[in-house]
Amino acid sequence: MQEAELHDLSDDADYAASQLQGSASFSRSGSSKRSSSSESDGAEIVYSKDNVTIHPTQYASERISGRLRLIKQGSSLFMTWIPYKGQRSNPRLSEKDKSLYTIRAVPFTDVRSIRRHTPTLGWQYVIVVLSSGLAFPPLYFYNGGVREFLATIKQHAFLVRSADDANVFLVNDFQDPLQRTLSSLELPMAVSVANGPSTSVSVSEPPSNENQEKADGGNFDGLGATSQYNGRHRPKIHDPARDLSIQVLEKFSLVTKFARDTTSQLFRESHGDGFGSNDRRHHNQSLLDSPHKASSDEQKVPDEIPVPSDPLEFDKLALVWGKPRQPPLGSEEWATFLDSEGRIMDSKALRKRIFYGGIEHSLRKEVWTFLLGYHAYDSTSAEREYLVSIKKSEYETVKQQWQSISPEQAKRFTKFRERKGLIEKDVVRTDRSLSFYDGDDNPNVYLLRDILLTYSFYNFDLGYCQGMSDLLSPILFVMKDEAESFWCFVALMERLGPNFNRDQNGMHTQLFAISKLVELLDSPLHNYFKQNDCLNYFFCFRWVLIQFKREFEYEKTMKLWEVLWTHYLSEHLHLYVCVAILKRYRNKIMGEQMDFDTLLKFINELSGQIDLDATLRDAEALCICAGENGAANIPPGTPPSLPIDSGLLCPQQDDIL
């Protein structure tokens, strides 16, 4: 959904215009207008801006506007963002949903950096990164005011421009290069990061946009309530400022590079719950590289280190609630789900059957089209045949768009050259160990390239990012048809596309949801991660981004994907799979006192060693055990949920038992 009007976000011009229009509510500490609005206990509002907005999804109707404030109390500076009450533009969002995003009295002693984004088109926004490496969702300034926001912070806190990136402003001068890099990655979501008592600040909640000056009197304590944000932000799919140079996976190789190069301690030492942090162990492995053996000179941790017990008695839980896996769905059984005209008579029963057993490979070509939403469950065989012919023609039309670009035109089409070059570089190293993609001049490799290039024109705003070839490869392997593979990939990207958005909020949301689920289902493990500066859950990044593609053999990956696509029990079962794997290795992680680098290396080395059937059984048990509490910790709109107005032929259904 596109906006009817996009603003040129030269911040100075916007801010001046907003002042002339009377829509800005920017104020300084010496302003007589705001002097009477100072909060109780000596708190003073030194900056206030209305219509600062969070974008939970790509739809304008679901944006949440609120008031951003900087509050000075004594020598401390706090930031708050409170959504307006009674916003009529968000019929799907309850007040409870909106409260998940509330930022309450965050002290700048807990802020690491602020990244400013100024797209060519669209609104300027900032991302506030905390000292833990976590980040709040982007705050969009509809009426300008970013420059004044930063200037006010500089008046009351130490703020310097990063030497590495002119758009990053450091609130604390980092000595460690990895800290600086993690901040600039902007990957995880914000969680409650209060580490100790802080001065309480009273914050008024704005009741509505129309009544901006009337306060509602809600008080919040800075202790233990630095953030109520639950990671619900769904990234914009239609981002005209997206740059193909943003390659998430290559960024992560920088993390391990800095981990190898630095000898100082990478994160603050924590002093709670008795979990210390070892010296960092070095490695130079990218998150998408193949696993390798641990070096023999790594420090050994005594086995007698006590490990807190699993509060859920996980092994017993899986036995009680995790049902045994069944044989895969075969052709004879598949026929029983169809009526005489080819309709699926009971889609819920079918999805339950696939959830517990998967699908025989010979059937995947037919059944995957339903699971992905390319074909509707209630469509007839004749309707599907007609749709295939129509979609084939549509595909050829889109493909012709890039095929018709002449060499002379390509010289003047930088975006096309960049995308084409990146795709061609990636496809030649995607699953080449498979006979289907092996060998020189393999036509299937060319099909991968053509489909990805066509998709970059079909969804020009999203384009192509590294990792997409991993998602397409099994689809082409199964479908063995260019046009059908394309449309199945389109359907998959409707769910997973936010993983590749420029602001990376699709990844933000999922990593944050994992942290909340671990906190719910294994609080000792959560506390261990907290004490060892692992709450960013970077080590789960590869799992989530490409749906465990590198963790299992090819056949097992396809089996896992079709189980996830059923949306049986939960559309976010992949998050419970992450929790299940972590819980299976919790004793090793805590017993060996793994720190961030060691944990990242250990997780990478699990590739090929995870028992899929046991993991699915564990994930099912955790999902049932978590119940409504688990669902409440996964913000609405978290990928891979489908947007309601996605335009797909057949939106998927969600159901519980």
XYZ file of C-alpha atoms in Angstrom:
657
model
C 0.000 0.000 0.000
C 1.561 3.265 -1.051
C 1.129 6.608 0.535
C -0.706 9.233 -1.428
C 2.028 11.675 -0.560
C 5.674 11.211 0.292
C 7.586 13.948 2.057
C 11.041 15.163 1.155
C 12.829 14.574 4.376
C 15.483 17.189 4.477
C 15.070 17.517 8.193
C 15.656 21.236 8.452
C 13.122 22.029 5.747
C 10.558 19.673 7.193
C 10.963 21.009 10.656
C 10.666 24.606 9.507
C 7.544 23.722 7.536
C 6.014 21.946 10.486
C 6.682 24.955 12.680
C 4.938 27.203 10.182
C 1.988 24.836 10.085
C 1.798 24.786 13.843
C 2.067 20.995 13.969
C 5.390 20.701 15.735
C 5.555 20.650 19.486
C 9.301 20.868 19.828
C 10.393 22.591 22.991
C 13.563 23.492 24.845
C 14.161 23.445 28.553
C 13.981 27.213 28.714
C 10.697 27.483 26.860
C 8.039 29.274 28.791
C 5.417 27.250 26.910
C 6.674 24.053 28.475
C 7.827 25.332 31.809
C 4.483 24.514 33.311
C 4.574 21.046 31.798
C 7.592 19.875 33.735
C 6.972 16.569 35.402
C 6.849 16.002 39.118
C 9.911 15.358 41.292
C 11.986 17.917 39.416
C 11.628 16.267 35.999
C 11.690 18.683 33.081
C 10.592 18.041 29.498
C 13.425 19.316 27.328
C 12.104 17.938 24.035
C 8.630 16.882 22.927
C 7.543 15.834 19.453
C 4.124 14.693 18.310
C 3.335 12.394 15.387
C 6.422 10.279 15.888
C 5.287 6.957 14.476
C 6.057 3.245 14.538
C 5.237 1.106 11.485
C 4.176 -2.368 12.702
C 3.360 -3.455 9.136
C 3.659 -2.053 5.627
C 0.082 -0.755 5.801
C -0.483 2.901 6.569
C -3.719 2.098 8.394
C -1.799 0.109 11.014
C 0.791 2.693 11.957
C 0.932 3.811 15.554
C 1.574 7.483 16.280
C 2.624 8.857 19.603
C 4.580 11.488 21.471
C 8.344 11.334 21.843
C 9.860 13.124 24.815
C 13.235 13.740 26.374
C 12.944 14.319 30.106
C 15.681 15.710 32.315
C 15.655 14.843 36.005
C 18.656 15.921 37.991
C 21.706 14.958 35.946
C 19.880 12.114 34.185
C 18.234 12.234 30.763
C 15.361 9.872 29.898
C 13.511 9.093 26.665
C 9.849 8.110 26.430
C 7.513 7.328 23.556
C 3.829 6.938 24.410
C 1.244 5.988 21.750
C -1.887 8.074 21.468
C -5.079 6.651 22.877
C -8.118 6.132 20.683
C -6.427 6.164 17.282
C -9.175 5.322 14.830
C -6.800 4.457 11.990
C -5.888 1.173 13.650
C -9.040 -0.981 13.874
C -6.995 -4.184 14.203
C -4.819 -2.910 17.048
C -6.211 -2.872 20.551
C -4.918 -0.529 23.230
C -3.133 -3.560 24.667
C -1.410 -4.186 21.337
C -0.293 -0.583 21.123
C 0.991 -0.639 24.681
C 3.493 -3.300 23.633
C 5.417 -0.568 21.862
C 5.434 1.933 24.710
C 8.909 3.124 25.663
C 8.839 4.176 29.274
C 11.595 6.228 30.885
C 14.706 4.780 29.257
C 17.801 6.419 30.806
C 20.490 7.464 28.353
C 23.006 5.650 30.494
C 21.479 2.540 28.914
C 21.711 3.879 25.344
C 24.628 2.875 23.154
C 23.993 4.784 19.944
C 21.418 6.426 17.708
C 21.339 5.739 13.991
C 19.749 8.309 11.718
C 18.246 7.250 8.387
C 17.395 9.774 5.695
C 15.793 7.989 2.706
C 15.591 9.697 -0.655
C 11.818 9.250 -0.435
C 9.838 8.714 2.717
C 10.157 9.912 6.266
C 13.342 10.309 8.184
C 13.651 7.927 11.131
C 16.016 6.992 13.932
C 16.869 3.707 15.622
C 17.936 3.830 19.255
C 20.381 1.048 20.152
C 20.824 0.082 23.796
C 24.071 -0.711 25.564
C 23.119 -4.401 25.536
C 23.238 -4.329 21.717
C 19.438 -4.414 21.465
C 17.408 -1.823 19.616
C 14.010 -0.173 19.742
C 11.898 -0.140 16.562
C 12.458 2.717 14.115
C 10.799 5.980 15.120
C 9.528 7.857 12.056
C 9.400 11.665 12.267
C 6.486 12.711 10.063
C 7.019 16.421 10.760
C 10.805 16.469 10.907
C 12.627 17.183 14.116
C 15.449 14.628 14.050
C 18.130 17.298 14.056
C 16.570 18.983 17.083
C 16.174 15.596 18.789
C 19.894 14.913 18.434
C 20.836 18.470 19.361
C 18.834 18.249 22.578
C 20.486 14.970 23.517
C 23.871 16.546 22.905
C 22.999 19.343 25.315
C 22.307 16.936 28.157
C 24.381 13.820 27.409
C 27.684 12.924 25.762
C 26.949 12.469 22.047
C 29.560 12.163 19.299
C 29.383 11.184 15.663
C 30.866 7.773 14.865
C 34.112 7.830 12.925
C 32.933 4.739 11.015
C 29.482 5.937 9.987
C 28.398 9.558 9.791
C 24.790 8.562 10.480
C 25.595 6.851 13.783
C 25.813 8.988 16.926
C 27.494 7.383 19.924
C 26.074 8.131 23.334
C 29.054 6.420 24.934
C 32.494 6.400 23.330
C 33.096 2.691 22.748
C 36.607 1.373 23.082
C 35.687 -1.974 21.586
C 35.234 -2.289 17.809
C 32.784 -5.205 18.053
C 30.500 -3.194 20.303
C 30.407 -0.497 17.666
C 29.688 -3.006 14.913
C 26.902 -4.729 16.813
C 25.217 -1.389 17.341
C 25.360 -0.552 13.658
C 23.826 -3.914 12.705
C 20.519 -2.916 14.316
C 19.283 -6.493 14.408
C 17.586 -7.363 17.692
C 14.573 -5.920 19.379
C 14.495 -4.064 22.641
C 13.750 -5.820 25.892
C 13.662 -4.663 29.471
C 17.267 -3.761 30.141
C 17.122 -2.147 33.537
C 20.157 -3.419 35.413
C 19.600 -1.557 38.596
C 17.687 1.256 40.239
C 17.249 4.427 38.289
C 15.621 7.669 39.123
C 11.879 7.462 38.719
C 10.296 9.686 36.140
C 6.605 10.396 35.806
C 5.373 10.291 32.249
C 1.999 11.432 31.008
C 0.322 9.353 28.344
C -1.122 11.386 25.477
C -4.816 10.575 25.165
C -5.144 11.400 21.493
C -3.592 13.201 18.575
C -6.325 15.762 18.554
C -5.918 16.624 22.226
C -2.151 16.817 22.412
C -1.741 19.064 25.408
C -4.001 17.176 27.787
C -2.044 14.760 29.988
C -3.533 11.559 31.355
C -1.482 11.186 34.486
C -0.037 7.676 34.159
C 3.143 7.321 36.225
C 5.951 4.932 35.402
C 8.990 3.996 37.388
C 12.313 3.828 35.620
C 13.223 0.766 37.689
C 12.561 -2.446 35.799
C 10.262 -0.745 33.304
C 12.618 0.699 30.767
C 10.703 -0.849 27.912
C 7.309 -2.357 27.372
C 8.067 -2.962 23.715
C 7.239 -6.493 22.657
C 8.807 -6.434 19.228
C 5.651 -6.196 17.191
C 7.125 -4.094 14.415
C 6.446 -5.492 10.955
C 8.796 -3.910 8.419
C 7.689 -1.971 5.391
C 7.796 -4.112 2.304
C 7.385 -1.093 0.045
C 10.516 0.815 1.012
C 11.677 2.929 -1.931
C 14.953 3.622 -0.185
C 16.015 -0.008 0.073
C 19.598 -0.507 -1.023
C 20.878 -3.788 -2.371
C 24.198 -3.148 -0.709
C 22.518 -4.111 2.558
C 23.569 -7.737 2.798
C 22.673 -9.012 6.214
C 24.658 -12.193 6.037
C 27.854 -10.509 4.971
C 27.435 -8.013 7.784
C 27.494 -10.837 10.258
C 30.894 -11.960 9.059
C 32.130 -8.636 10.464
C 30.980 -9.708 13.895
C 33.158 -12.788 13.893
C 36.050 -10.863 12.346
C 36.058 -8.390 15.193
C 35.670 -11.245 17.653
C 38.835 -12.764 16.227
C 40.804 -9.536 16.118
C 40.052 -8.164 19.542
C 41.633 -9.548 22.730
C 39.787 -7.427 25.215
C 36.563 -8.507 26.839
C 33.762 -7.839 24.359
C 30.900 -7.176 26.686
C 30.411 -5.910 30.208
C 30.860 -8.442 32.963
C 27.605 -9.263 34.702
C 27.509 -9.994 38.423
C 24.209 -11.736 38.973
C 22.998 -15.299 39.439
C 26.545 -16.598 39.782
C 27.202 -16.919 36.061
C 30.561 -15.419 35.084
C 31.941 -14.866 31.617
C 35.019 -16.672 30.313
C 37.709 -15.129 28.171
C 36.437 -14.819 24.616
C 37.278 -17.648 22.261
C 38.194 -16.525 18.787
C 36.879 -17.720 15.443
C 36.638 -16.449 11.884
C 33.548 -18.263 10.736
C 30.725 -16.455 9.019
C 27.237 -17.342 10.224
C 26.510 -18.969 6.891
C 29.807 -20.837 6.596
C 30.002 -24.587 7.005
C 30.726 -25.785 10.551
C 34.247 -26.639 11.571
C 35.892 -28.450 14.442
C 36.645 -26.566 17.618
C 40.297 -25.742 18.100
C 42.189 -27.958 20.517
C 43.554 -25.047 22.515
C 40.164 -23.807 23.723
C 39.848 -23.541 27.472
C 38.111 -26.435 29.168
C 35.548 -25.652 31.831
C 35.283 -28.072 34.749
C 32.315 -30.424 34.519
C 31.344 -29.772 38.118
C 29.956 -26.301 37.404
C 26.335 -26.479 38.647
C 23.593 -26.008 36.088
C 20.119 -24.849 37.175
C 17.480 -27.473 36.530
C 14.980 -27.140 33.709
C 11.801 -25.696 35.272
C 9.638 -27.612 32.764
C 11.389 -30.983 33.180
C 11.798 -30.833 29.449
C 12.413 -34.518 28.754
C 9.199 -35.518 30.526
C 7.290 -32.685 28.873
C 8.192 -33.891 25.387
C 7.129 -37.434 26.253
C 3.773 -36.292 27.581
C 2.794 -33.723 24.962
C 5.033 -34.284 21.965
C 3.320 -36.849 19.744
C 5.406 -39.404 17.817
C 6.145 -38.659 14.175
C 4.191 -40.579 11.538
C 5.157 -41.912 8.093
C 4.934 -39.286 5.335
C 1.693 -38.679 3.454
C 1.508 -40.987 0.420
C -0.453 -40.902 -2.826
C -3.237 -43.251 -1.777
C -3.891 -41.378 1.439
C -3.650 -38.052 -0.413
C -6.445 -39.150 -2.737
C -8.764 -39.615 0.249
C -8.571 -35.891 0.996
C -9.897 -34.941 -2.485
C -13.450 -34.960 -3.777
C -14.440 -35.918 -7.299
C -13.535 -32.477 -8.664
C -10.184 -32.252 -6.897
C -11.151 -30.066 -3.955
C -9.569 -30.693 -0.581
C -12.482 -31.565 1.668
C -10.844 -31.057 5.080
C -7.865 -28.739 4.959
C -7.381 -28.810 8.730
C -7.148 -32.596 8.789
C -4.725 -32.511 5.868
C -2.469 -29.960 7.547
C -2.537 -31.937 10.785
C -1.519 -35.067 8.882
C 1.382 -33.256 7.222
C 2.391 -31.671 10.519
C 2.952 -35.101 12.062
C 4.422 -36.909 9.076
C 5.467 -34.687 6.208
C 4.930 -35.602 2.563
C 6.428 -38.207 0.269
C 8.753 -36.486 -2.169
C 6.763 -37.523 -5.235
C 3.734 -35.640 -3.845
C 5.471 -32.441 -2.848
C 5.077 -30.769 -6.230
C 1.298 -30.982 -5.892
C 0.842 -30.449 -2.156
C 3.330 -27.618 -1.617
C 1.234 -25.347 -3.828
C -1.567 -25.586 -1.257
C 0.640 -25.157 1.789
C 2.239 -22.047 0.311
C -1.059 -20.526 -0.760
C -0.477 -20.662 -4.508
C -3.615 -22.811 -4.873
C -6.720 -22.565 -2.703
C -7.741 -25.633 -0.741
C -11.269 -25.424 -2.152
C -10.187 -24.993 -5.785
C -11.032 -27.678 -8.329
C -8.502 -29.416 -10.565
C -9.853 -27.491 -13.557
C -9.545 -24.165 -11.740
C -5.978 -24.922 -10.781
C -5.077 -25.891 -14.327
C -6.505 -22.617 -15.610
C -4.671 -20.632 -12.932
C -1.358 -22.257 -13.862
C -1.764 -21.163 -17.489
C -2.655 -17.604 -16.481
C 0.232 -17.364 -14.021
C 2.691 -18.727 -16.557
C 1.771 -15.890 -18.906
C 2.116 -13.346 -16.100
C 5.527 -14.704 -15.216
C 6.763 -14.405 -18.782
C 5.569 -10.804 -18.891
C 7.551 -9.878 -15.777
C 10.596 -11.816 -16.936
C 10.568 -9.974 -20.241
C 11.037 -6.704 -18.384
C 14.636 -7.452 -17.453
C 15.388 -9.580 -20.505
C 14.577 -6.615 -22.763
C 17.147 -4.348 -21.103
C 19.832 -3.621 -23.670
C 23.533 -3.357 -22.772
C 23.346 0.393 -23.340
C 20.366 0.701 -21.009
C 22.065 -1.509 -18.425
C 24.987 0.932 -18.311
C 22.540 3.525 -17.020
C 20.647 1.161 -14.708
C 22.865 0.781 -11.649
C 20.267 -0.996 -9.537
C 19.782 -3.678 -12.197
C 23.521 -4.237 -12.613
C 24.010 -4.540 -8.857
C 21.179 -7.007 -8.400
C 22.155 -9.087 -11.407
C 25.759 -9.260 -10.240
C 24.798 -10.257 -6.708
C 22.369 -12.929 -7.906
C 24.869 -14.398 -10.354
C 27.462 -14.549 -7.592
C 25.088 -16.314 -5.195
C 23.444 -18.911 -7.437
C 26.752 -20.488 -8.472
C 27.428 -21.340 -4.819
C 23.921 -22.438 -3.817
C 23.522 -26.180 -3.130
C 26.089 -27.166 -5.724
C 26.701 -30.428 -3.867
C 23.304 -31.629 -5.129
C 23.274 -33.347 -8.514
C 20.310 -31.123 -9.437
C 22.591 -28.053 -9.282
C 25.985 -29.671 -9.825
C 28.328 -29.168 -12.762
C 29.293 -26.391 -15.121
C 26.606 -24.720 -17.217
C 23.877 -26.441 -15.220
C 20.514 -25.248 -16.632
C 18.941 -25.374 -13.165
C 21.462 -22.835 -11.898
C 20.404 -20.561 -14.742
C 16.778 -21.095 -13.743
C 17.633 -20.026 -10.200
C 19.165 -16.871 -11.604
C 16.251 -16.113 -13.906
C 13.628 -16.619 -11.207
C 15.485 -14.425 -8.708
C 16.046 -11.691 -11.285
C 12.379 -11.830 -12.240
C 11.379 -11.627 -8.591
C 13.597 -8.572 -8.145
C 11.485 -6.880 -10.830
C 8.181 -8.284 -9.571
C 8.920 -6.939 -6.079
C 11.271 -4.134 -7.006
C 11.128 -2.502 -3.561
C 12.416 -5.646 -1.860
C 14.651 -6.698 -4.730
C 17.233 -9.326 -3.918
C 19.204 -9.998 -0.753
C 21.674 -12.717 0.055
C 19.878 -15.746 1.464
C 16.956 -15.668 -0.968
C 18.665 -18.211 -3.212
C 18.684 -20.612 -0.248
C 14.908 -20.282 0.047
C 14.261 -20.719 -3.667
C 16.546 -23.709 -4.203
C 14.313 -26.407 -2.584
C 11.223 -24.978 -4.287
C 12.776 -25.268 -7.740
C 14.126 -28.704 -6.820
C 10.585 -29.859 -6.006
C 8.529 -28.011 -8.620
C 10.947 -28.447 -11.555
C 8.978 -25.773 -13.410
C 10.173 -22.200 -13.760
C 6.849 -20.348 -13.596
C 5.349 -22.455 -10.819
C 8.562 -22.201 -8.809
C 8.403 -18.439 -9.182
C 4.839 -18.136 -7.885
C 5.489 -20.510 -5.007
C 8.539 -18.424 -4.142
C 6.402 -15.275 -4.309
C 3.980 -16.862 -1.843
C 6.822 -17.839 0.493
C 8.297 -14.359 0.363
C 4.950 -12.887 1.367
C 5.709 -14.512 4.711
C 9.495 -14.314 4.869
C 10.130 -11.139 2.860
C 10.276 -9.003 6.024
C 13.392 -10.983 7.027
C 15.214 -9.163 4.246
C 13.869 -5.644 4.680
C 16.385 -2.860 4.967
C 15.508 -1.912 8.539
C 15.643 -5.623 9.479
C 12.633 -5.346 11.720
C 11.319 -8.716 10.583
C 14.430 -10.206 12.159
C 14.144 -7.825 15.115
C 10.691 -9.081 15.924
C 11.498 -12.771 15.689
C 14.707 -12.614 17.723
C 12.880 -10.639 20.372
C 10.021 -13.157 20.403
C 12.531 -15.986 20.904
C 13.987 -14.161 23.898
C 10.521 -13.781 25.421
C 9.680 -17.439 24.819
C 12.930 -18.573 26.438
C 12.164 -16.302 29.381
C 8.718 -17.901 29.639
C 9.763 -21.522 29.122
C 13.228 -21.618 30.714
C 13.902 -18.677 32.998
C 17.301 -20.026 34.225
C 18.543 -20.214 30.639
C 17.167 -16.740 29.970
C 18.957 -15.400 33.040
C 22.167 -17.059 31.898
C 21.922 -15.348 28.511
C 21.219 -12.066 30.269
C 24.249 -12.370 32.523
C 26.474 -13.215 29.563
C 25.229 -10.456 27.234
C 23.511 -12.910 24.890
C 19.992 -11.463 25.019
C 20.369 -10.208 21.466
C 20.001 -13.845 20.277
C 22.321 -13.236 17.327
C 23.204 -16.923 17.465
C 19.677 -17.747 16.235
C 19.950 -15.360 13.311
C 20.807 -17.908 10.628
C 18.125 -20.297 11.871
C 15.427 -17.671 11.467
C 16.630 -15.918 8.328
C 16.662 -18.969 6.052
C 14.446 -21.274 8.125
C 17.122 -23.744 9.302
C 18.259 -24.369 5.713
C 21.887 -24.837 6.795
C 21.141 -26.869 9.916
C 19.696 -30.019 8.333
C 20.269 -32.244 5.325
C 18.369 -31.203 2.209
C 15.607 -33.794 2.576
C 15.125 -32.988 6.243
C 14.998 -29.285 5.453
C 12.121 -29.870 3.046
C 10.354 -31.978 5.650
C 10.767 -29.246 8.262
C 9.527 -26.552 5.898
C 6.338 -28.396 4.983
C 5.650 -28.935 8.682
C 6.126 -25.216 9.371
C 3.950 -24.264 6.386
C 0.951 -26.142 7.765
C 0.529 -23.421 10.410
C -0.871 -26.209 12.567
C -0.726 -25.317 16.295
C 1.017 -22.046 15.461
C 2.144 -20.055 12.458
C 5.285 -19.335 14.491
C 6.346 -22.885 15.196
C 9.832 -22.030 13.905
C 10.320 -19.882 17.013
C 9.498 -22.854 19.232
C 11.933 -24.940 17.178
C 14.630 -22.417 18.125
C 13.688 -22.688 21.794
C 13.604 -26.483 21.592
C 17.151 -26.635 20.211
C 18.443 -24.240 22.854
C 16.798 -26.230 25.621
C 18.250 -29.499 24.306
C 21.721 -28.027 24.699
C 21.077 -25.867 27.763
C 23.188 -27.989 30.105
C 26.178 -27.830 27.787
C 25.751 -24.090 27.209
C 25.523 -23.242 30.905
C 27.801 -26.009 32.167
C 30.635 -24.841 29.939
C 29.808 -21.208 30.693
C 29.647 -20.278 27.025
C 29.978 -16.586 26.335
C 28.735 -14.820 23.226
C 31.540 -15.840 20.859
C 31.702 -19.400 22.133
C 27.937 -19.778 21.894
C 27.882 -18.375 18.354
C 30.580 -20.827 17.316
C 28.854 -23.728 19.089
C 25.505 -23.011 17.407
C 27.147 -22.905 13.976
C 28.801 -26.241 14.643
C 25.437 -27.862 15.396
C 24.768 -27.894 11.648
C 24.047 -31.469 10.593
C 23.911 -32.733 14.175
C 20.344 -31.836 15.202
C 17.742 -34.608 15.364
C 14.812 -33.201 13.377
C 12.072 -35.555 14.588
C 13.023 -35.078 18.233
C 13.234 -31.322 17.743
C 9.765 -31.155 16.165
C 8.371 -33.221 19.005
C 10.001 -30.904 21.537
C 8.760 -27.792 19.712
C 5.212 -29.137 19.684
C 5.366 -29.823 23.422
C 6.713 -26.339 24.136
C 4.045 -24.722 21.968
C 1.263 -26.563 23.798
C 2.828 -25.867 27.185
C 3.214 -22.161 26.441
C -0.385 -21.896 25.231
C -1.895 -18.422 25.280
C 1.029 -17.045 27.254
C 3.364 -18.065 24.459
C 1.119 -16.535 21.810
C 0.962 -13.306 23.824
C 4.754 -13.087 23.734
C 4.799 -13.234 19.933
C 3.721 -9.798 18.712
C 0.991 -9.644 16.041
C 2.468 -9.342 12.556
C 5.626 -11.278 13.413
C 6.889 -13.105 10.291
C 6.008 -15.530 8.822
C 2.413 -14.439 9.361
C 0.648 -13.268 6.238
C -0.668 -9.726 5.903
C -4.455 -9.751 5.528
C -4.417 -7.784 2.285
C -1.455 -9.640 0.825
C -3.154 -10.236 -2.494
C -2.482 -13.960 -2.393
C -5.099 -16.151 -3.992
C -5.749 -18.072 -0.818
C -4.700 -16.697 2.576
C -3.695 -19.414 5.026
C -5.823 -20.336 8.004
C -4.535 -20.527 11.541
C -5.931 -22.884 14.083
C -5.160 -24.605 17.327
C -6.097 -28.222 18.086
